Every structure is written in structure tokens, then in C-alpha cells.
C-alpha positions as a Python dict, from the first residue, in 0.01 Angstrom:
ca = {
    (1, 'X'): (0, 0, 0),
    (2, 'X'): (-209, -170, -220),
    (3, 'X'): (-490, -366, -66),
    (4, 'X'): (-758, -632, -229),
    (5, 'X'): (-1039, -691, 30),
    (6, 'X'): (-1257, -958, -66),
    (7, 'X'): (-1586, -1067, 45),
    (8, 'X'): (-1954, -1163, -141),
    (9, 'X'): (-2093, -834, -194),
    (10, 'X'): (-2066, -455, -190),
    (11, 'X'): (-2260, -327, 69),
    (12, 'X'): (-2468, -68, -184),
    (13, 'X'): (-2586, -404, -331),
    (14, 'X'): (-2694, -639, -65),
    (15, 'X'): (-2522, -604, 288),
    (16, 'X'): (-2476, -843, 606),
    (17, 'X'): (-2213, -796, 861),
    (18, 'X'): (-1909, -942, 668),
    (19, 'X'): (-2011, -656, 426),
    (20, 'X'): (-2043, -379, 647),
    (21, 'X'): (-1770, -476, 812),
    (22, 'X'): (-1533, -524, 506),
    (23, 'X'): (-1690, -196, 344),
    (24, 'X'): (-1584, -11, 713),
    (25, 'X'): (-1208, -142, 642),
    (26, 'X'): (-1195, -25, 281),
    (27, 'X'): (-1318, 265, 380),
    (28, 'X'): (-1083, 349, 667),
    (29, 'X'): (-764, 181, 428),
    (30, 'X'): (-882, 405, 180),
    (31, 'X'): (-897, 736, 354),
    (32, 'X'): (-545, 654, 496),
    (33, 'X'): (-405, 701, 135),
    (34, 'X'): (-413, 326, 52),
    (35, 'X'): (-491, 205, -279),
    (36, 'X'): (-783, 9, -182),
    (37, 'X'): (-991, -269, -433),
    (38, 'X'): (-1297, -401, -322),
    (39, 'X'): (-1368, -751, -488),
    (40, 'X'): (-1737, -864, -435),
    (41, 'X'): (-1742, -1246, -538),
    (42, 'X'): (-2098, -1323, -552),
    (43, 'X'): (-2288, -1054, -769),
    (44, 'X'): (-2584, -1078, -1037),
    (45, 'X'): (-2334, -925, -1259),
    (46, 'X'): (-1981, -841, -1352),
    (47, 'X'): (-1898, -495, -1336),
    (48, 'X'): (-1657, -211, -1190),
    (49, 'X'): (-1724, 71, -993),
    (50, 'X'): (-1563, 365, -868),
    (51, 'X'): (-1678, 508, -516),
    (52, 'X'): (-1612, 730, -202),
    (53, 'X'): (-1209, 680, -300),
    (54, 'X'): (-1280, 280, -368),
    (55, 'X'): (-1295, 57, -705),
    (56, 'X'): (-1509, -242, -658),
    (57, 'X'): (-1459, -531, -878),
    (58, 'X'): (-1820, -699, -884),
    (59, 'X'): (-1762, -1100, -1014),
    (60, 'X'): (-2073, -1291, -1102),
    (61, 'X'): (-2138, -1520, -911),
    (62, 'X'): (-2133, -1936, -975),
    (63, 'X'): (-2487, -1953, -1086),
    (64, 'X'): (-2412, -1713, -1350),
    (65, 'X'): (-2096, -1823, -1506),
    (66, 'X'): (-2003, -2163, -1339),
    (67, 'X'): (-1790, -2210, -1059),
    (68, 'X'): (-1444, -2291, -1319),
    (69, 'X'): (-1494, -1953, -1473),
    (70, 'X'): (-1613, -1797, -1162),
    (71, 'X'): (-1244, -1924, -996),
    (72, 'X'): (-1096, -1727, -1299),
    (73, 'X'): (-1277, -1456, -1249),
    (74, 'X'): (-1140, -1431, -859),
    (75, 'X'): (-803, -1523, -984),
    (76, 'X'): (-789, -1215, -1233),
    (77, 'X'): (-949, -965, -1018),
    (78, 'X'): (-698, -1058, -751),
    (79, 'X'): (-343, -1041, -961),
    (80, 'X'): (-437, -760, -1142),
    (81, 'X'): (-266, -416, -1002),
    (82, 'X'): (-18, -648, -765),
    (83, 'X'): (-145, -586, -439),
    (84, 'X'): (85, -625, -171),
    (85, 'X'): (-158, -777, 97),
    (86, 'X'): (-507, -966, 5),
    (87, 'X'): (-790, -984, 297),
    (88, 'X'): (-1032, -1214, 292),
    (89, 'X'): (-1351, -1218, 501),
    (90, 'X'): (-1617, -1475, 324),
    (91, 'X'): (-1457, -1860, 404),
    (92, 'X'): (-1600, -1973, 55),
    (93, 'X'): (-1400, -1738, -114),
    (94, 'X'): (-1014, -1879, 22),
    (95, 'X'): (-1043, -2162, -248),
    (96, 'X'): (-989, -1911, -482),
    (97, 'X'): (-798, -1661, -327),
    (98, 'X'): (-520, -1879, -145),
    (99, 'X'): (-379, -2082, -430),
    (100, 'X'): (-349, -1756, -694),
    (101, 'X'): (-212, -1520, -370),
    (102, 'X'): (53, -1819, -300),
    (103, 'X'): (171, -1858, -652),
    (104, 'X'): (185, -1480, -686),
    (105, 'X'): (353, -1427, -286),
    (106, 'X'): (84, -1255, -230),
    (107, 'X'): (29, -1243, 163),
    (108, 'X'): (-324, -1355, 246),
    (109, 'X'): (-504, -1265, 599),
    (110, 'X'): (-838, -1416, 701),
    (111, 'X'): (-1118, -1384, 935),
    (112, 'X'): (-1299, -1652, 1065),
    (113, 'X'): (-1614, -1670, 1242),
    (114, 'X'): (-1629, -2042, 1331),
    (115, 'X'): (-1414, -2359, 1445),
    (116, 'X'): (-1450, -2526, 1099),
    (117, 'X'): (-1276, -2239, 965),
    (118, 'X'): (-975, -2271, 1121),
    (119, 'X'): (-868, -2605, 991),
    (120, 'X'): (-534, -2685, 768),
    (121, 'X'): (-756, -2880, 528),
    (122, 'X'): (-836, -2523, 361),
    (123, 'X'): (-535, -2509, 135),
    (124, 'X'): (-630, -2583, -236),
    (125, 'X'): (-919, -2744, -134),
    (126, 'X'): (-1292, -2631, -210),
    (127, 'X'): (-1479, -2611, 122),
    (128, 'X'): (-1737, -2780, 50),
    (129, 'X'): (-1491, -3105, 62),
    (130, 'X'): (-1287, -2962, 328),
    (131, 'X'): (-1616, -3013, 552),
    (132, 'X'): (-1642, -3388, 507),
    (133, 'X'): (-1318, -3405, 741),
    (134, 'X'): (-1552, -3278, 1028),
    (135, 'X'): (-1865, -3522, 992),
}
């Protein structure tokens, strides 16, 4: 199967627990015989890497090349091969991922860490604006 995990960073370049965890998945996917791409959304640089049986799409983050090309960025990275499932573990990231994994019939799986993560207001919405709907 082919897999896109997505999250803000690969672990070998600044890790927190939705890293480790993610990286632990890919890892596991991968040494099952899945063909496994890890996209890291938030890095100081775009780039692609080949490790331990993984590639790892690294997309500059917003501050680097603006959130509309950023968005882009996401969109390609997640198209590209056809994968048949798409995981996503950072919340931020779903504003990207959803729409392009919809139009494409991609199925999309989540994790979420909190109530305001949970809400139907998510779809092709930016978080940020989703939020107001809780103050």
C-alpha cells in the first residue's frame, strides 16, 4: 500500500511526540513492505530524503514561502505517487491535506489530541477561523 504520513517535522530534524510518534508508524508501515512517504510540513527548507526504507518530503514552512505556496507545496507532495491512504497527525496541517485528498478520493485518517479538534467546521476551512466557532 502506499502510505503519505504527514506531520511538521522529521524527527532527525526537530522532534516532539507527534514526531516520534509518526516517525514510529512510518517506520513499522515501512518494514511491513509498505511504500511509505513521510511529508514534514514545517521545515527551514525544501528538500527530499531517503532513509532507513523511508522518503521524506521536507516542505518549507509558511514563513519561508507564504502560506498560498506553502498549501501548494502540501497539495503536490500529497498527489504525487497516488497514495492509497493519507494520515495526518499535526491539526494545522488538515486545511491542506483534506480538500486535495477529497478531490483526489484519497482516504484521509486523523489523530486528534483535543476537543477543538474534533469539530465539523474543519472541512476547507483554515483553523485558525475554524477556532472562532469555539470563543
Amino acid at each position: 500500500m502506499r502510505i503519505k504520513l504527514v506531520t511538521s517535522s522529521y524527527p532527525m530534524e526537530r522532534m516532539g511526540g507527534a514526531e516520534y510518534q509518526t516517525l514510529l508508524l512510518a517506520q513499522g508501515l515501512a518494514h511491513r513492505g509498505h511504500e511509505v512517504v513521510f511529508v514534514a510540513t514545517k521545515s527551514s527548507e525544501e528538500d527530499e530524503i531517503r532513509t532507513n526504507g523511508l522518503v521524506v518530503k521536507k516542505i518549507s514552512n509558511s514563513r519561508v514561502v507564504g502560506r498560498v505556496q506553502r498549501r501548494r507545496l502540501i497539495e503536490r507532495a500529497i498527489l504525487e505517487g497516488a497514495p492509497e491512504i493519507c494520515y495526518v497527525r499535526r491539526f494545522w496541517d488538515l486545511e491542506a491535506v483534506v480538500p486535495c485528498c477529497n478531490d483526489a478520493m484519497i482516504p484521509v485518517v486523523s489523530m486528534s489530541c483535543h476537543a477543538r479538534e474534533t469539530t465539523p467546521f474543519v472541512l476547507r476551512r483554515h483553523p485558525s477561523e475554524m477556532l472562532t466557532h469555539f470563543r
